[in-house]
CSV table of C-alpha atoms in Angstrom, one decimal:
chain,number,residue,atom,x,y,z
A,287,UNK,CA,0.0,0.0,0.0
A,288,UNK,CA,0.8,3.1,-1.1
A,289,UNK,CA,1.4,5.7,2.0
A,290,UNK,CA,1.8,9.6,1.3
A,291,UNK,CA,2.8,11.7,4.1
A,292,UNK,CA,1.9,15.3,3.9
A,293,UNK,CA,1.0,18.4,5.5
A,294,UNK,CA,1.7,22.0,6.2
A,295,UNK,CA,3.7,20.8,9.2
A,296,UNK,CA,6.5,20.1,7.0
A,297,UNK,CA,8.9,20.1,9.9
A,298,UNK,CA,6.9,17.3,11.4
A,299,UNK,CA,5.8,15.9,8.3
A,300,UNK,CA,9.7,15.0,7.0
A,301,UNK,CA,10.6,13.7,10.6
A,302,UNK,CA,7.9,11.3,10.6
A,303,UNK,CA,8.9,9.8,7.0
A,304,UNK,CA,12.2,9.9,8.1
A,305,UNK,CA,11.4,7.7,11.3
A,306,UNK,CA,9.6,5.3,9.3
A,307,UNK,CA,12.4,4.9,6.7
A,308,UNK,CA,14.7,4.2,10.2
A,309,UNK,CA,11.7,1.8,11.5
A,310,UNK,CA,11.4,-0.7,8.1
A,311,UNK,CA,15.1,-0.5,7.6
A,312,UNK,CA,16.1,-1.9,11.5
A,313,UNK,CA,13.0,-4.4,10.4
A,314,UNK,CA,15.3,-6.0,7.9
A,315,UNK,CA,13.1,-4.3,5.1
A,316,UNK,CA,15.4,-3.6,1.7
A,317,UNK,CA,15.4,0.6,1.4
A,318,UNK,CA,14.7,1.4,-2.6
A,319,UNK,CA,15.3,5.0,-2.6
A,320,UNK,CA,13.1,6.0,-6.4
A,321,UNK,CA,14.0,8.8,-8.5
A,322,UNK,CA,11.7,11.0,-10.1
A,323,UNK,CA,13.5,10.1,-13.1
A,324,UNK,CA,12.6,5.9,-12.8
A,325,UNK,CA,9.1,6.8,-11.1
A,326,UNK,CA,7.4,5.5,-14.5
A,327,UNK,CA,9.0,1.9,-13.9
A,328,UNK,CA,7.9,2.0,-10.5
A,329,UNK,CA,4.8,0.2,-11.2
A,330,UNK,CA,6.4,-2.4,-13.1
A,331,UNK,CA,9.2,-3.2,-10.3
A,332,UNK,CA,6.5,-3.8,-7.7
A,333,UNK,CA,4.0,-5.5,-10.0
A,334,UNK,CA,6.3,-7.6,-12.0
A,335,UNK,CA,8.6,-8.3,-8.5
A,336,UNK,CA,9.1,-12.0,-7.8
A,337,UNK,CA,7.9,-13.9,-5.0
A,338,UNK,CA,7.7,-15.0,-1.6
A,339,UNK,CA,11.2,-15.4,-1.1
A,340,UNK,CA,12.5,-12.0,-2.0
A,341,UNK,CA,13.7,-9.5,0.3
A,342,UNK,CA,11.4,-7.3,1.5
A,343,UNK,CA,11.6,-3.6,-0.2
A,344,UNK,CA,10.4,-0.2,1.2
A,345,UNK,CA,9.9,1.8,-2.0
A,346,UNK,CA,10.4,5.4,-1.2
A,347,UNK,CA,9.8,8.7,-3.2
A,348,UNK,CA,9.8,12.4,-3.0
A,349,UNK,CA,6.9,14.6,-4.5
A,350,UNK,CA,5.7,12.1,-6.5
A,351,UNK,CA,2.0,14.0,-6.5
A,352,UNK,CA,3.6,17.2,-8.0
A,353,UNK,CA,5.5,15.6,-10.4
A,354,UNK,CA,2.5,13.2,-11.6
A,355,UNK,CA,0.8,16.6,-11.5
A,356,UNK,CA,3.3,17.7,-14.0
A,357,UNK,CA,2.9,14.9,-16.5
A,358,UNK,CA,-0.4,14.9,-16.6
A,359,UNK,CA,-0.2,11.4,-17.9
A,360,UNK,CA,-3.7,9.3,-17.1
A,361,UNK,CA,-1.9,6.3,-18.0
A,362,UNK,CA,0.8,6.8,-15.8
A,363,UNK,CA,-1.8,7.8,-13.2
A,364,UNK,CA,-4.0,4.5,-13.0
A,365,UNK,CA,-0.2,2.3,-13.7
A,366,UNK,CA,0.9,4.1,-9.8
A,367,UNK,CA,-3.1,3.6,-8.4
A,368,UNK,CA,-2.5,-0.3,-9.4
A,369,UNK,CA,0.7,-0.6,-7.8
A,370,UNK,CA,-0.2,1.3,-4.8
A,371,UNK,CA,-3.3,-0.6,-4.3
A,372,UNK,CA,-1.6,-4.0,-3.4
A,373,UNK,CA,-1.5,-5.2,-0.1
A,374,UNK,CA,2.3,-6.5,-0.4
A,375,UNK,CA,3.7,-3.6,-1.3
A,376,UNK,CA,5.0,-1.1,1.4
A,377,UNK,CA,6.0,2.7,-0.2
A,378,UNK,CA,5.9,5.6,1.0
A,379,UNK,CA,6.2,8.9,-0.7
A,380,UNK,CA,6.6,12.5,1.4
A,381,UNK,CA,5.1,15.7,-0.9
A,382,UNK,CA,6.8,18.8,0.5
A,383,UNK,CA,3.9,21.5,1.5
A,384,UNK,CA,0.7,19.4,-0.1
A,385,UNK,CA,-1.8,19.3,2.2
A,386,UNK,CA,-4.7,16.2,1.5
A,387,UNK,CA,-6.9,18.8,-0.2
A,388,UNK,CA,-4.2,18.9,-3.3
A,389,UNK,CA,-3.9,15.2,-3.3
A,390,UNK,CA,-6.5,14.2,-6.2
A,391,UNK,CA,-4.8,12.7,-8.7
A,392,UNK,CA,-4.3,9.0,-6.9
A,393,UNK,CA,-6.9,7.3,-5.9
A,394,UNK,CA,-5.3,3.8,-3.4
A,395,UNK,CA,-3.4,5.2,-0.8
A,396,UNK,CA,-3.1,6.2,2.8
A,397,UNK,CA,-2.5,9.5,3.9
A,398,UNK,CA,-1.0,10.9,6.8
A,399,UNK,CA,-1.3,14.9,7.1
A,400,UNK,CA,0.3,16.4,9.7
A,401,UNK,CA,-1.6,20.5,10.1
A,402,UNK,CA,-0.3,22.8,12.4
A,403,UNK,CA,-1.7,23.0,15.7
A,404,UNK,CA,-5.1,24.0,15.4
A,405,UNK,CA,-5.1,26.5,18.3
A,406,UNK,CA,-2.9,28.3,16.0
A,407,UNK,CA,-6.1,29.4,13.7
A,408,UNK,CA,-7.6,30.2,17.4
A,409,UNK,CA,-4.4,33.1,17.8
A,410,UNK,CA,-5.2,34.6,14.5
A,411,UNK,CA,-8.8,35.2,14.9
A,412,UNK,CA,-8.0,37.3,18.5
A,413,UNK,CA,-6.2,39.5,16.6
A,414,UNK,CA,-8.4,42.5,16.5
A,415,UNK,CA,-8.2,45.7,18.5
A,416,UNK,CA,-9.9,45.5,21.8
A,417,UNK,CA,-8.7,41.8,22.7
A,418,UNK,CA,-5.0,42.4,23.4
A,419,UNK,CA,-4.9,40.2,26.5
A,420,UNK,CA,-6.4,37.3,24.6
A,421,UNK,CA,-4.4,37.4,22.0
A,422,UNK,CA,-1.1,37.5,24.1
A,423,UNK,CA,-2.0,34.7,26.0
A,424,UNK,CA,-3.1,32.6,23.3
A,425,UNK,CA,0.8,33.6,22.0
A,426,UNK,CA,1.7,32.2,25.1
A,427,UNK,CA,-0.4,28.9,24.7
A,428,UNK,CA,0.2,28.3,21.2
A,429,UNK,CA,4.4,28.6,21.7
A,430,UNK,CA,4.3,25.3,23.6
A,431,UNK,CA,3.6,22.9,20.6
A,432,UNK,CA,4.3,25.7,17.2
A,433,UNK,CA,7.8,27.4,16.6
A,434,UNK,CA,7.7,30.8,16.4
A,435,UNK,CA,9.0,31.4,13.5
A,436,UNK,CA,6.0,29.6,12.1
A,437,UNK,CA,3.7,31.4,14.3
A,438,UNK,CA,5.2,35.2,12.8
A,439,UNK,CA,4.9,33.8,9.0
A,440,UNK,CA,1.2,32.4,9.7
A,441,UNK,CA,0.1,35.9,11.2
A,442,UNK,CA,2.1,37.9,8.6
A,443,UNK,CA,-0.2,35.7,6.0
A,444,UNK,CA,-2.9,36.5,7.5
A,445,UNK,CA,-3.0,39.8,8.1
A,446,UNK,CA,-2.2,40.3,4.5
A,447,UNK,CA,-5.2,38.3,3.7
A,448,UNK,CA,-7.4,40.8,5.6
A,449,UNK,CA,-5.9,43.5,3.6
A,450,UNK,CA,-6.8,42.1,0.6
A,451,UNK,CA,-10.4,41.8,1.6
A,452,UNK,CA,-10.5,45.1,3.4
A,453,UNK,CA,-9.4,46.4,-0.4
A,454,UNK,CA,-11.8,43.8,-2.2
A,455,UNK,CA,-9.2,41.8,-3.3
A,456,UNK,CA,-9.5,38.4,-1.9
A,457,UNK,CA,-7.6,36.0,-2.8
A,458,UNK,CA,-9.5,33.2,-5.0
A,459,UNK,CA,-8.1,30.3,-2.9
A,460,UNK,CA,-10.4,31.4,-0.1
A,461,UNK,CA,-13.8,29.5,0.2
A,462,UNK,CA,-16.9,31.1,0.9
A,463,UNK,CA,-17.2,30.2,4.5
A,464,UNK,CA,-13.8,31.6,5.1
A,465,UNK,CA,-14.4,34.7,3.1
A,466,UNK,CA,-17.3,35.7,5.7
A,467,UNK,CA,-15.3,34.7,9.0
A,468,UNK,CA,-12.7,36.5,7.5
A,469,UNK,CA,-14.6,39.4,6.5
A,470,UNK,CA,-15.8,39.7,10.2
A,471,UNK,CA,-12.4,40.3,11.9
A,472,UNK,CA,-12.0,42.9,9.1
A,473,UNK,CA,-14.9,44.8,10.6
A,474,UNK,CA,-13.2,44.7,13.7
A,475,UNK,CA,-10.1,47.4,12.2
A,476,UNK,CA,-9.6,50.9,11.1
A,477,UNK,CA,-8.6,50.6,7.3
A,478,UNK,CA,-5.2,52.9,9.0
A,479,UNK,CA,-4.9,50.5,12.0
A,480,UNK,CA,-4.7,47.5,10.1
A,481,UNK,CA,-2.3,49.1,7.5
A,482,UNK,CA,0.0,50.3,10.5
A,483,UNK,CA,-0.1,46.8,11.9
A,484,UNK,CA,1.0,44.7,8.6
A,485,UNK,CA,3.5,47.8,8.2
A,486,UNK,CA,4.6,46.9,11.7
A,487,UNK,CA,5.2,43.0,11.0
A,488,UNK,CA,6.9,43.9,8.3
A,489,UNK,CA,9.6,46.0,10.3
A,490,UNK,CA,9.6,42.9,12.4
A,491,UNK,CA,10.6,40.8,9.7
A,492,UNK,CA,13.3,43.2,8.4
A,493,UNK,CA,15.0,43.6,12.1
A,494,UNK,CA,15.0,39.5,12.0
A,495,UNK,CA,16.7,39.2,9.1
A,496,UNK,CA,19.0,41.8,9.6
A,497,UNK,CA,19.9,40.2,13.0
A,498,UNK,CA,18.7,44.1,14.2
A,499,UNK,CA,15.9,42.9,16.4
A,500,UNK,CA,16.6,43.1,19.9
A,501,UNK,CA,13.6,41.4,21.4
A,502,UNK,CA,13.1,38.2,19.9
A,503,UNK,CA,9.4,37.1,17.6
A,504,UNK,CA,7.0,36.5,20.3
A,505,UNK,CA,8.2,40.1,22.4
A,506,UNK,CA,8.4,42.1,19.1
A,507,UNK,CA,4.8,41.0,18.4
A,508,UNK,CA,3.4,41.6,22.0
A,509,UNK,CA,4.8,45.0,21.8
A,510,UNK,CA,3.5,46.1,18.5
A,511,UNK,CA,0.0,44.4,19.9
A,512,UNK,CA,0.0,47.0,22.3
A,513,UNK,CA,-0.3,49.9,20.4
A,514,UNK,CA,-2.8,48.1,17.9
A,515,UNK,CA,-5.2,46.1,20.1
C-alpha cells in the first residue's frame, strides 16, 4: 500500500517519514530510494517483482503528487493507483507543502497529514483591536507545541489576507465560508490600523533578518500588539 505523508507541518511531516524509513530498515526491510527520473517503472518493479522469497523492499519517493501533476499522464496515473493498491507492497512517498486537499490525482493510498496546531487558527482570529490580553495569551499557549518562526509567517499571511479583503481583493483560494469569517475580523479594524499593523510586522521581519531585532518574535509581536489592540 501506497502511503503519502503530507502536511503544512513540513517540519513534522519530514521527521515522521524519516522515522519510518529508520523503523522498516532496523526491520530488515530492503530501502529502494526512487528517483523522479525511474518513477514511470515504479509500477512495473513492484507489480512484475518476484515472489515469496524475495527480500522485502520499502519503495520510497519524494513529491511524487507534484511531479504526476506535471505529466499529466492518465496512464501513468491509473499504472501508480495499481501498484499502490496491493496489499504486499509497502511505499511511502513524502510531498513537500501538499496538504490532502491537493492530493486528487491517486486514488489507493493512505495518507497521513500532519496540520499545524489548530489553536494556532484560534491566535489569528484574536487578533483585533480591543482583545490584546487574549491574543497575548493565546501567544503564550500556542508557543508550547508551534515554533515561532512559524507562528510570525502564519500571522504575517494572515493579516495580508485581511488587507486584501478590506481592499476587495481576496484572494480566490479562499472559500466562501472563510471569506465571511474572514470578512468579520475585518470589521473589527480601522482601514489605517490595520495598515500600521502589517506595516509593523513587516519591520519585524526586516530587524529579523538583519539580525537588528533586539527582542526576539513572540516580544516584538506583543509589543506592537499593544499599540494596535
Amino acid at each position: 500500500m501506497l502511503q503519502i505523508i503530507c502536511g503544512e507541518d513540513v517540519t513534522a511531516s519530514r521527521t515522521y517519514f524519516q522515522q519510518l524509513k529508520t523503523e522498516y530498515k532496523k526491520k530488515g526491510y530492503e530501502i529502494k530510494l526512487v528517483p523522479m527520473s525511474e518513477v514511470e517503472e515504479l509500477p512495473k518493479w513492484i507489480l512484475e517483482s518476484p515472489s515469496l522469497f524475495a527480500p522485502q523492499i520499502l519503495y520510497v519517493t519524494e513529491n511524487l503528487v507534484r511531479k504526476l501533476k506535471q505529466k499529466k499522464s492518465k496512464e501513468l496515473y491509473s499504472r501508480i493507483d495499481e501498484a499502490g493498491a496491493a496489499a504486499d507492497v509497502f511505499w511511502i512517498d513524502w510531498e513537500n507543502d501538499l496538504t490532502s486537499r491537493d492530493i486528487t490525482t491517486l486514488k489507493n493510498h493512505k495518507i497521513k497529514e500532519f496540520k499545524p496546531a489548530e489553536s494556532i487558527f484560534g491566535y489569528l482570529d484574536k487578533c483585533y483591536p480591543g482583545n490584546l490580553q487574549g491574543f497575548v495569551e493565546s501567544g503564550e499557549k500556542l508557543l508550547d507545541t508551534v515554533e515561532e518562526g512559524f507562528i510570525f509567517a502564519m500571522l504575517s499571511k494572515h493579516i495580508r489576507t485581511l488587507l486584501l479583503i478590506q481592499n476587495n481583493a481576496a484572494p480566490k483560494t479562499i472559500q466562501a465560508w472563510q471569506a465571511g469569517r474572514l470578512r468579520s475580523q475585518v470589521a473589527r479594524w480601522k482601514p489605517d490600523k490595520l495598515i500600521a499593523f502589517y506595516e509593523g510586522l513587516a519591520r519585524i521581519d526586516v530587524s529579523l533578518k538583519t539580525s537588528s531585532n533586539m527582542h526576539g518574535i513572540k516580544k516584538s509581536v506583543d509589543i506592537l500588539a499593544c499599540y494596535y489592540l
